[in-house]
Coordinates of C-alpha atoms in Angstrom, one line a residue:
X637 CA -33.3 -93.9 -43.1
X638 CA -30.1 -95.9 -43.4
X639 CA -27.0 -94.0 -42.3
X640 CA -25.5 -94.1 -45.8
X641 CA -28.6 -92.5 -47.3
X642 CA -28.5 -89.7 -44.7
X643 CA -24.9 -89.0 -45.5
X644 CA -25.7 -88.9 -49.2
X645 CA -28.5 -86.4 -48.7
X646 CA -26.3 -84.2 -46.5
X647 CA -23.5 -84.2 -49.1
X648 CA -26.1 -83.4 -51.8
X649 CA -27.4 -80.4 -49.8
X650 CA -23.9 -79.1 -49.3
X651 CA -23.2 -79.4 -53.0
X652 CA -26.4 -77.5 -53.9
X653 CA -25.4 -74.8 -51.4
X654 CA -21.9 -74.6 -52.8
X655 CA -23.3 -74.4 -56.3
X656 CA -25.7 -71.6 -55.4
X657 CA -22.9 -69.7 -53.6
X658 CA -20.7 -70.1 -56.6
X659 CA -23.5 -68.9 -58.9
X660 CA -24.1 -65.8 -56.7
X661 CA -20.4 -65.1 -56.6
X662 CA -20.2 -65.5 -60.3
X663 CA -23.0 -63.0 -60.7
X664 CA -21.3 -60.6 -58.4
X665 CA -18.1 -61.0 -60.3
X666 CA -19.9 -60.5 -63.6
X667 CA -21.6 -57.4 -62.2
X668 CA -18.4 -55.9 -61.0
X669 CA -16.7 -56.6 -64.3
X670 CA -19.6 -54.9 -66.1
X671 CA -19.4 -51.9 -63.8
X672 CA -15.6 -51.6 -64.4
X673 CA -16.1 -51.9 -68.2
X674 CA -18.9 -49.3 -68.3
X675 CA -17.0 -46.9 -66.0
X676 CA -13.7 -47.1 -67.8
X677 CA -14.6 -44.2 -70.2
X678 CA -14.9 -41.6 -67.3
X679 CA -11.9 -41.2 -65.1
X680 CA -13.9 -39.8 -62.1
X681 CA -16.5 -42.5 -62.3
X682 CA -13.9 -45.2 -62.7
X683 CA -12.0 -44.0 -59.7
X684 CA -15.2 -43.9 -57.6
X685 CA -16.1 -47.5 -58.4
X686 CA -12.5 -48.7 -58.1
X687 CA -12.4 -47.3 -54.5
X688 CA -15.6 -49.4 -53.8
X689 CA -14.2 -52.5 -55.5
X690 CA -16.9 -52.0 -58.1
X691 CA -19.8 -52.4 -55.7
X692 CA -23.0 -50.7 -56.9
X693 CA -24.9 -47.9 -55.2
X694 CA -28.2 -48.1 -57.0
X695 CA -28.8 -51.7 -58.1
X696 CA -29.7 -53.7 -55.0
X697 CA -32.8 -53.8 -52.8
X698 CA -30.7 -52.1 -50.1
X699 CA -30.1 -49.1 -52.4
X700 CA -33.9 -48.4 -52.7
X701 CA -33.8 -45.2 -50.6
X702 CA -30.9 -43.8 -52.6
X703 CA -32.5 -44.7 -55.9
X704 CA -35.9 -43.3 -54.9
X705 CA -34.3 -40.0 -53.8
X706 CA -32.5 -39.6 -57.2
X707 CA -35.7 -40.3 -59.1
X708 CA -37.6 -37.8 -57.0
X709 CA -34.9 -35.2 -57.7
X710 CA -35.0 -36.0 -61.5
X711 CA -38.8 -35.6 -61.5
X712 CA -38.5 -32.0 -60.2
X713 CA -35.6 -31.1 -62.6
X714 CA -38.0 -29.0 -64.7
X715 CA -38.8 -26.8 -61.7
X716 CA -35.2 -25.8 -61.7
X717 CA -35.2 -24.9 -65.3
X718 CA -33.3 -28.0 -66.4
X719 CA -34.4 -30.3 -69.2
X720 CA -37.4 -32.4 -68.1
X721 CA -36.8 -34.9 -70.9
X722 CA -33.1 -35.4 -70.1
X723 CA -34.0 -36.2 -66.5
X724 CA -37.3 -38.1 -67.0
X725 CA -37.2 -40.8 -64.4
X726 CA -39.5 -43.2 -66.1
X727 CA -37.2 -44.6 -68.8
X728 CA -34.4 -45.0 -66.3
X729 CA -36.6 -47.0 -63.9
X730 CA -37.8 -49.1 -66.8
X731 CA -34.2 -49.9 -67.8
X732 CA -33.3 -50.7 -64.2
X733 CA -36.3 -53.1 -63.9
X734 CA -35.6 -54.7 -67.3
X735 CA -31.9 -55.4 -66.6
X736 CA -31.8 -59.2 -66.2
X737 CA -28.2 -60.0 -66.7
X738 CA -25.2 -58.8 -64.7
X739 CA -23.9 -57.0 -67.7
X740 CA -27.1 -55.1 -68.2
X741 CA -27.3 -54.3 -64.5
X742 CA -23.7 -53.0 -64.4
X743 CA -24.3 -50.8 -67.4
X744 CA -27.5 -49.2 -65.9
X745 CA -25.6 -48.8 -62.5
X746 CA -22.9 -46.7 -64.1
X747 CA -25.4 -44.8 -66.3
X748 CA -27.3 -43.8 -63.1
X749 CA -24.1 -42.5 -61.5
X750 CA -23.2 -40.6 -64.7
X751 CA -26.7 -39.0 -64.7
X752 CA -26.5 -38.2 -61.0
X753 CA -23.2 -36.4 -61.4
X754 CA -24.5 -34.5 -64.4
X755 CA -27.6 -33.5 -62.5
X756 CA -25.6 -32.5 -59.5
X757 CA -23.5 -30.2 -61.7
X758 CA -26.4 -28.8 -63.6
X759 CA -28.5 -27.9 -60.6
X760 CA -25.7 -26.7 -58.4
X761 CA -23.4 -24.7 -60.8
X762 CA -25.3 -24.5 -64.1
X763 CA -25.8 -26.3 -67.4
X764 CA -23.6 -23.9 -69.4
X765 CA -20.0 -22.7 -69.3
X766 CA -20.5 -18.9 -69.1
X767 CA -17.5 -17.8 -71.2
X768 CA -18.5 -20.1 -74.0
X769 CA -21.8 -18.4 -74.4
X770 CA -20.4 -14.8 -74.2
X771 CA -16.7 -13.9 -74.0
X772 CA -17.6 -10.9 -71.7
X773 CA -19.0 -13.2 -68.9
X774 CA -16.0 -13.8 -66.7
X775 CA -17.7 -15.8 -64.0
X776 CA -15.6 -18.1 -61.7
X777 CA -18.1 -20.9 -61.3
X778 CA -17.6 -22.9 -58.1
X779 CA -17.5 -26.3 -59.7
X780 CA -17.4 -29.3 -57.3
X781 CA -15.1 -32.2 -58.4
X782 CA -17.3 -35.1 -59.5
X783 CA -15.3 -37.6 -57.5
X784 CA -15.8 -35.6 -54.3
X785 CA -19.5 -35.3 -55.1
X786 CA -19.9 -39.0 -55.5
X787 CA -18.0 -39.8 -52.4
X788 CA -20.0 -37.3 -50.3
X789 CA -23.3 -38.6 -51.7
X790 CA -22.8 -42.2 -50.6
X791 CA -21.9 -41.0 -47.1
X792 CA -24.9 -38.8 -46.7
X793 CA -28.6 -38.9 -46.3
X794 CA -29.6 -39.1 -50.0
X795 CA -32.7 -36.9 -49.8
X796 CA -30.9 -34.2 -47.8
X797 CA -27.9 -34.3 -50.1
X798 CA -29.9 -33.8 -53.2
X799 CA -32.1 -31.0 -51.7
X800 CA -28.9 -29.1 -50.7
X801 CA -27.5 -29.1 -54.3
X802 CA -29.4 -26.0 -55.7
X803 CA -28.4 -22.5 -54.6
X804 CA -29.8 -21.7 -51.2
X805 CA -30.0 -18.0 -51.8
X806 CA -33.4 -16.2 -51.3
X807 CA -33.2 -15.0 -54.8
X808 CA -33.0 -18.5 -56.3
X809 CA -35.9 -19.6 -54.2
X810 CA -38.1 -16.6 -55.2
X811 CA -37.1 -17.1 -58.9
X812 CA -38.2 -20.8 -58.8
X813 CA -41.4 -19.9 -57.1
X814 CA -42.1 -17.3 -59.8
X815 CA -41.2 -19.7 -62.5
X816 CA -43.7 -22.3 -61.3
X817 CA -46.4 -19.5 -61.1
X818 CA -45.6 -18.4 -64.6
X819 CA -46.0 -22.0 -65.9
X820 CA -49.4 -22.2 -64.3
X821 CA -50.3 -18.9 -65.8
X822 CA -49.4 -20.2 -69.3
X823 CA -51.5 -23.2 -68.7
X824 CA -54.4 -20.9 -67.8
X825 CA -54.0 -18.8 -71.0
X826 CA -51.5 -16.2 -70.1
X827 CA -52.3 -12.5 -69.9
X828 CA -54.8 -12.4 -72.7
X829 CA -54.8 -10.2 -75.8
X830 CA -52.0 -7.6 -76.3
X831 CA -52.8 -3.9 -76.5
X832 CA -52.9 -2.6 -80.1
X833 CA -51.9 0.7 -81.5
X834 CA -49.5 3.3 -80.0
X835 CA -49.7 5.9 -77.2
X836 CA -52.4 5.9 -74.6
X837 CA -52.6 8.5 -71.8
X838 CA -54.9 10.0 -69.2
X839 CA -58.2 10.8 -70.7
X840 CA -58.1 8.3 -73.5
X841 CA -61.0 5.9 -73.8
X842 CA -62.3 3.1 -76.0
X843 CA -61.5 -0.5 -76.9
X844 CA -57.7 0.1 -76.6
X845 CA -58.0 1.3 -73.1
X846 CA -60.2 -1.7 -72.2
X847 CA -57.4 -4.0 -73.7
X848 CA -54.8 -2.1 -71.6
X849 CA -57.0 -2.4 -68.5
X850 CA -57.5 -6.1 -68.9
X851 CA -53.8 -6.7 -69.5
X852 CA -52.9 -4.8 -66.4
X853 CA -55.4 -6.7 -64.3
X854 CA -54.1 -10.0 -65.6
X855 CA -50.6 -9.0 -64.8
X856 CA -51.5 -8.0 -61.2
X857 CA -50.9 -4.3 -61.5
X858 CA -54.6 -3.2 -61.4
X859 CA -57.5 -4.2 -59.2
X860 CA -60.6 -5.4 -61.0
X861 CA -62.5 -2.5 -62.5
X862 CA -65.0 -1.8 -65.3
X863 CA -63.6 1.5 -66.3
X864 CA -63.3 2.2 -70.1
X865 CA -61.4 5.4 -69.6
X866 CA -57.8 6.0 -68.9
X867 CA -58.5 7.3 -65.4
X868 CA -56.4 7.7 -62.2
X869 CA -56.5 4.0 -61.4
X870 CA -55.0 3.1 -64.7
X871 CA -52.4 5.9 -64.4
X872 CA -51.3 4.4 -61.1
X873 CA -51.3 0.9 -62.5
X874 CA -49.1 1.9 -65.4
X875 CA -46.7 3.6 -63.0
X876 CA -46.4 0.4 -61.0
X877 CA -45.8 -1.5 -64.2
X878 CA -43.1 1.0 -65.3
X879 CA -41.4 0.8 -61.9
X880 CA -41.3 -3.0 -62.1
X881 CA -39.7 -2.8 -65.6
X882 CA -37.1 0.0 -65.2
X883 CA -39.0 2.5 -67.3
X884 CA -39.5 6.2 -66.9
X885 CA -42.4 6.5 -64.4
X886 CA -44.8 9.0 -66.0
X887 CA -48.1 7.0 -66.0
X888 CA -48.4 7.3 -69.8
X889 CA -48.5 4.1 -71.9
X890 CA -46.2 5.3 -74.7
X891 CA -44.5 3.3 -77.3
X892 CA -41.8 1.9 -75.0
X893 CA -44.2 1.1 -72.2
X894 CA -46.6 -0.6 -74.5
X895 CA -43.8 -2.7 -76.0
X896 CA -43.0 -4.0 -72.6
X897 CA -46.7 -4.6 -71.7
X898 CA -47.1 -6.6 -74.8
X899 CA -44.1 -8.9 -74.1
X900 CA -45.4 -12.5 -74.1
X901 CA -45.4 -14.4 -70.8
X902 CA -43.3 -17.1 -72.5
X903 CA -40.5 -14.5 -73.0
X904 CA -40.7 -13.4 -69.4
X905 CA -40.5 -17.1 -68.3
X906 CA -37.4 -17.5 -70.5
X907 CA -35.8 -14.6 -68.6
X908 CA -36.6 -16.2 -65.3
X909 CA -35.0 -19.5 -66.4
X910 CA -31.9 -17.6 -67.6
X911 CA -31.7 -15.8 -64.2
X912 CA -31.8 -19.1 -62.4
X913 CA -29.0 -20.4 -64.5
X914 CA -27.0 -17.2 -63.8
X915 CA -27.7 -17.7 -60.0
X916 CA -26.3 -21.2 -60.2
X917 CA -23.1 -19.8 -61.8
X918 CA -22.7 -17.6 -58.8
X919 CA -23.6 -20.3 -56.2
X920 CA -21.3 -19.0 -53.4
X921 CA -21.6 -16.4 -50.6
X922 CA -21.8 -12.9 -52.0
X923 CA -20.4 -11.3 -48.9
X924 CA -22.1 -10.1 -45.7
X925 CA -21.5 -6.6 -47.2
X926 CA -21.1 -6.4 -50.9
X927 CA -21.6 -4.1 -53.9
X928 CA -24.1 -5.3 -56.5
X929 CA -24.1 -3.7 -59.9
X930 CA -26.8 -5.0 -62.2
X931 CA -25.9 -3.8 -65.6
X932 CA -29.4 -4.1 -67.1
X933 CA -30.9 -2.2 -64.2
X934 CA -28.4 0.7 -64.4
X935 CA -27.9 0.7 -60.6
X936 CA -25.2 0.1 -58.1
X937 CA -26.2 -1.0 -54.6
X938 CA -24.5 -1.6 -51.3
X939 CA -26.0 -4.7 -49.7
X940 CA -25.6 -5.5 -46.0
X941 CA -27.0 -8.8 -44.7
X942 CA -29.2 -9.2 -47.8
X943 CA -30.7 -5.7 -47.3
X944 CA -30.0 -2.8 -49.7
X945 CA -28.6 0.0 -47.6
X946 CA -27.5 2.3 -50.4
X947 CA -28.5 2.6 -54.1
X948 CA -27.5 4.9 -56.9
X949 CA -28.1 5.1 -60.7
X950 CA -25.3 4.1 -63.0
X951 CA -24.1 4.4 -66.5
X952 CA -22.6 1.3 -68.1
X953 CA -20.6 0.5 -71.2
X954 CA -22.1 1.4 -74.6
X955 CA -23.4 -1.5 -76.7
X956 CA -20.4 -1.7 -79.0
X957 CA -18.1 -4.6 -79.3
X958 CA -15.1 -3.1 -77.5
X959 CA -17.1 -0.9 -75.0
X960 CA -19.6 -3.3 -73.3
X961 CA -19.2 -3.8 -69.6
X962 CA -18.0 -7.3 -68.6
X963 CA -19.5 -9.4 -65.9
X964 CA -17.2 -10.6 -63.1
X965 CA -16.7 -10.5 -59.3
X966 CA -13.7 -9.0 -57.4
X967 CA -12.9 -7.2 -54.2
X968 CA -12.9 -3.4 -53.7
X969 CA -9.7 -2.4 -51.8
X970 CA -9.5 1.4 -52.0
X971 CA -10.9 4.6 -53.4
X972 CA -8.9 7.5 -55.0
X973 CA -10.1 11.0 -54.3
X974 CA -9.0 13.6 -57.0
X975 CA -8.0 10.8 -59.4
X976 CA -5.9 11.3 -62.5
X977 CA -7.2 9.6 -65.6
X978 CA -4.6 7.4 -67.3
X979 CA -6.2 7.0 -70.7
X980 CA -6.5 3.3 -71.9
X981 CA -4.4 2.7 -74.9
X982 CA -7.4 1.5 -76.9
X983 CA -9.0 5.0 -76.5
X984 CA -5.7 6.8 -77.2
X985 CA -5.1 5.0 -80.5
X986 CA -8.7 4.6 -81.7
X987 CA -10.1 8.0 -80.7
X988 CA -7.4 10.5 -79.8
X989 CA -4.6 9.7 -82.3
X990 CA -6.8 10.5 -85.3
X991 CA -7.7 13.9 -83.7
X992 CA -4.0 14.6 -83.0
X993 CA -3.1 13.8 -86.6
X994 CA -5.6 16.5 -87.7
X995 CA -4.6 19.0 -85.0
X996 CA -1.7 18.5 -82.5
X997 CA -3.5 20.7 -80.0
X998 CA -6.6 18.5 -79.9
X999 CA -7.8 17.1 -76.6
X1000 CA -5.7 19.7 -74.9
X1001 CA -7.0 18.7 -71.4
X1002 CA -4.8 15.7 -71.7
X1003 CA -1.1 15.5 -71.0
X1004 CA 1.0 13.4 -73.4
X1005 CA 3.8 11.6 -71.7
X1006 CA 6.7 9.4 -72.8
X1007 CA 7.8 6.0 -71.4
X1008 CA 9.5 7.8 -68.4
X1009 CA 6.5 9.9 -67.5
X1010 CA 7.8 13.2 -68.9
X1011 CA 5.4 15.6 -70.6
X1012 CA 5.9 15.7 -74.4
X1013 CA 5.9 19.0 -76.3
X1014 CA 3.0 18.5 -78.8
X1015 CA 4.5 21.0 -81.2
X1016 CA 7.7 18.9 -81.5
X1017 CA 5.8 15.7 -82.6
X1018 CA 4.6 14.7 -86.0
X1019 CA 1.6 12.6 -85.1
X1020 CA 0.9 11.6 -88.7
X1021 CA 3.9 9.2 -88.6
X1022 CA 2.3 7.0 -86.0
X1023 CA -0.3 4.3 -86.2
X1024 CA -2.3 2.3 -83.6
X1025 CA 0.6 -0.3 -83.5
X1026 CA 3.6 2.1 -83.0
X1027 CA 2.2 5.1 -81.1
X1028 CA 4.9 5.4 -78.3
X1029 CA 3.2 7.8 -75.9
X1030 CA 0.7 7.7 -73.0
X1031 CA -1.9 10.2 -72.1
X1032 CA -3.0 11.4 -68.7
X1033 CA -5.7 13.9 -67.4
X1034 CA -4.7 15.5 -64.1
X1035 CA -7.2 15.8 -61.2
X1036 CA -9.9 18.4 -61.9
X1037 CA -13.7 18.8 -61.8
X1038 CA -13.6 18.2 -65.6
X1039 CA -11.7 15.0 -65.3
X1040 CA -13.3 12.1 -67.1
X1041 CA -13.4 10.1 -63.8
X1042 CA -14.8 13.0 -61.9
X1043 CA -13.6 13.5 -58.3
X1044 CA -13.4 9.9 -57.0
X1045 CA -13.0 6.4 -58.3
X1046 CA -13.5 3.1 -56.5
X1047 CA -10.9 0.4 -57.2
X1048 CA -11.1 -3.4 -57.3
X1049 CA -8.0 -4.1 -59.3
X1050 CA -8.7 -6.4 -62.2
X1051 CA -7.3 -7.4 -65.5
X1052 CA -10.3 -5.8 -67.3
X1053 CA -9.4 -2.3 -66.1
X1054 CA -13.0 -1.8 -64.9
X1055 CA -13.9 0.3 -61.8
X1056 CA -16.7 2.5 -60.5
X1057 CA -16.2 6.3 -60.7
X1058 CA -17.7 9.8 -60.7
X1059 CA -18.3 11.7 -64.0
X1060 CA -18.7 15.3 -65.1
X1061 CA -21.4 14.1 -67.5
X1062 CA -24.3 14.2 -65.1
X1063 CA -27.1 14.6 -67.7
X1064 CA -26.8 11.0 -68.8
X1065 CA -28.3 9.8 -65.5
X1066 CA -31.6 11.2 -66.5
X1067 CA -31.9 8.8 -69.4
X1068 CA -34.0 5.7 -69.2
X1069 CA -31.4 3.5 -70.9
X1070 CA -27.9 4.4 -69.7
X1071 CA -25.3 2.6 -71.8
X1072 CA -22.7 5.2 -72.8
X1073 CA -19.4 4.6 -71.2
X1074 CA -16.2 2.8 -72.4
X1075 CA -17.0 0.0 -70.1
X1076 CA -16.4 1.3 -66.6
X1077 CA -19.4 2.1 -64.3
X1078 CA -20.3 5.7 -63.7
X1079 CA -22.2 6.6 -60.5
X1080 CA -24.8 9.3 -60.1
X1081 CA -24.1 9.8 -56.4
X1082 CA -20.4 8.9 -56.0
X1083 CA -19.8 11.1 -52.9
X1084 CA -22.7 9.4 -51.0
X1085 CA -21.5 6.1 -52.2
X1086 CA -18.1 6.9 -50.7
X1087 CA -19.6 8.1 -47.4
X1088 CA -21.5 4.8 -47.1
X1089 CA -18.3 2.8 -47.6
X1090 CA -16.3 5.0 -45.2
X1091 CA -19.0 5.0 -42.4
X1092 CA -17.6 1.8 -41.0
X1093 CA -14.1 3.1 -40.5
X1094 CA -14.4 6.8 -39.7
X1095 CA -16.7 8.7 -37.3
X1096 CA -17.5 11.5 -39.8
X1097 CA -17.2 10.1 -43.3
X1098 CA -18.4 13.2 -45.1
X1099 CA -15.8 15.5 -43.4
X1100 CA -13.1 12.9 -43.8
X1101 CA -13.9 12.7 -47.6
X1102 CA -14.3 16.4 -48.1
X1103 CA -11.0 17.3 -46.3
X1104 CA -9.1 15.1 -48.8
X1105 CA -11.1 16.4 -51.7
X1106 CA -10.1 20.0 -50.8
X1107 CA -6.4 19.2 -51.3
X1108 CA -6.9 19.0 -55.0
X1109 CA -4.3 16.3 -55.2
X1110 CA -4.6 12.5 -55.6
X1111 CA -5.5 10.9 -52.3
X1112 CA -5.7 7.1 -51.9
X1113 CA -7.9 5.8 -49.1
X1114 CA -7.8 2.1 -48.3
X1115 CA -10.9 0.3 -47.1
X1116 CA -10.2 -1.3 -43.7
X1117 CA -12.6 -4.1 -44.7
X1118 CA -12.4 -4.8 -48.5
X1119 CA -15.8 -5.2 -50.0
X1120 CA -16.8 -7.9 -52.6
X1121 CA -18.0 -6.3 -55.9
X1122 CA -20.3 -8.2 -58.3
X1123 CA -21.0 -6.9 -61.8
X1124 CA -24.0 -8.9 -62.9
X1125 CA -26.5 -9.0 -65.7
X1126 CA -30.1 -9.9 -64.7
X1127 CA -33.0 -9.1 -66.9
X1128 CA -35.3 -10.9 -64.4
X1129 CA -34.8 -10.5 -60.7
X1130 CA -37.0 -10.4 -57.6
X1131 CA -37.7 -8.2 -54.6
X1132 CA -38.5 -9.6 -51.2
X1133 CA -41.9 -8.0 -51.6
X1134 CA -43.8 -6.7 -54.6
X1135 CA -43.8 -7.4 -58.3
X1136 CA -41.3 -9.4 -60.3
X1137 CA -38.7 -7.1 -61.9
X1138 CA -37.9 -7.3 -65.6
X1139 CA -35.3 -5.3 -67.6
X1140 CA -34.3 -5.0 -71.2
X1141 CA -31.6 -7.3 -72.6
X1142 CA -29.3 -4.4 -73.3
X1143 CA -26.4 -6.4 -74.8
X1144 CA -28.4 -9.4 -76.0
X1145 CA -26.6 -11.6 -73.6
X1146 CA -29.6 -13.3 -72.1
X1147 CA -30.9 -14.1 -75.6
X1148 CA -27.7 -15.9 -76.3
X1149 CA -27.9 -17.8 -73.0
X1150 CA -31.5 -18.8 -73.7
X1151 CA -30.5 -20.1 -77.1
X1152 CA -27.7 -22.2 -75.6
X1153 CA -30.1 -23.5 -72.9
X1154 CA -32.6 -24.5 -75.6
X1155 CA -29.9 -26.5 -77.4
X1156 CA -29.4 -28.4 -74.1
X1157 CA -33.1 -29.3 -74.1
X1158 CA -34.4 -26.6 -71.7
X1159 CA -37.9 -25.5 -72.8
X1160 CA -40.7 -23.3 -71.7
X1161 CA -43.6 -25.4 -70.4
X1162 CA -47.2 -24.9 -69.3
X1163 CA -48.1 -26.7 -66.1
X1164 CA -51.5 -27.1 -64.6
X1165 CA -51.6 -26.5 -60.9

């Protein structure tokens, strides 16, 4: 080949290569411009891509592992009680594969990042904002900044990062396992027919007993049997059911027990999904030692290293707008032995002022004090001249066995003025449903609760406590190691062993949460195993 021809061919090849490089560079530039434009509406996403000079994290063949990890996580979103439709990976993959222009690819790139950040938040800290669902849920959700999440993700193993997003608590793991089991149960037909009629008890027989027997077998509370009589095996099974549902354990299937037995599995599954959402709101360490007050269970527990070491019954706020117990977490710092009761102003003006207007000597167990703490002579006051807005006095009940707070209160100072305390009204602890207080938590065994707390800082906690009680005067005792306190509301919760636990929705809060989740696309589903 003549030298001139060889030179021409060489120059032509260079021109082709330059053109191809310019084309690739133009495509890269177009892609980055498309990413910048698509990300502009979200400050965090825009900042993330700006740091990367608008380079993608999902769109190239080198991003396959990251992309596959995200699609795998999306495919299991329903297992976490998230919306399966919202995180359906098939439409996303179809859009990614169909994107033929740089503009389309840039748009899908940013959409995947947006969905990744939404999924990360949903599965890690919940779909809902608690206080927007119910104003009495004061949960400090540990939200992670989106920009920090995106930065950490691209620097991590994508599969491991996504697996680590949901709560790692044993409770969350057990709830998810139970959720999947319930979905399979629904696909298999549920628990069968409900039990008709009203009360059944030992000695009863007939078709209604057979329906009860079959229901208990399907629920796992009774071994298979052909009995048609309400015999000892059914009594024991009903007792097991009652224990798992917070009912009075008498072995009789009365109206309340039958109502719970006949609750549909779909409703129980809703409770589990709500509990998982609540667990995500509290996705942070509870404390090696902590106090766990489940309002719906009417109990207060001390938990050490995930093991319940003390438990007592409780009374919670009555189901009235201004008396319900709120949900929040704080830290118990001290207890007060022989406490005075400083009456909240809402109780003074709403309950006691009308009584004083009728009779100045009403509620005589309470001292009326002025702004300087001096006792007011009731006889010298015309209470009828005052209203809720202008009543100028305070009220205090001195320490005594009849004090509304009993003989000890446990303080975790908070803006809601909620604490745990003793009470002289012991009969209420025998009730099945115990919602009677003005919002604070009353304890059935407050002395034993105090001994358990003090055992870590004194050698003889009972004698230490009783010696201060005998003084009859207010005694503050600080806890050397303050203890986290969690006031929670769980209508579905697990135990390490045994049956799933369900409780009544005392305040209707879980119903409101479920309705809000439904509006976000969460649904009960039946899944064949």
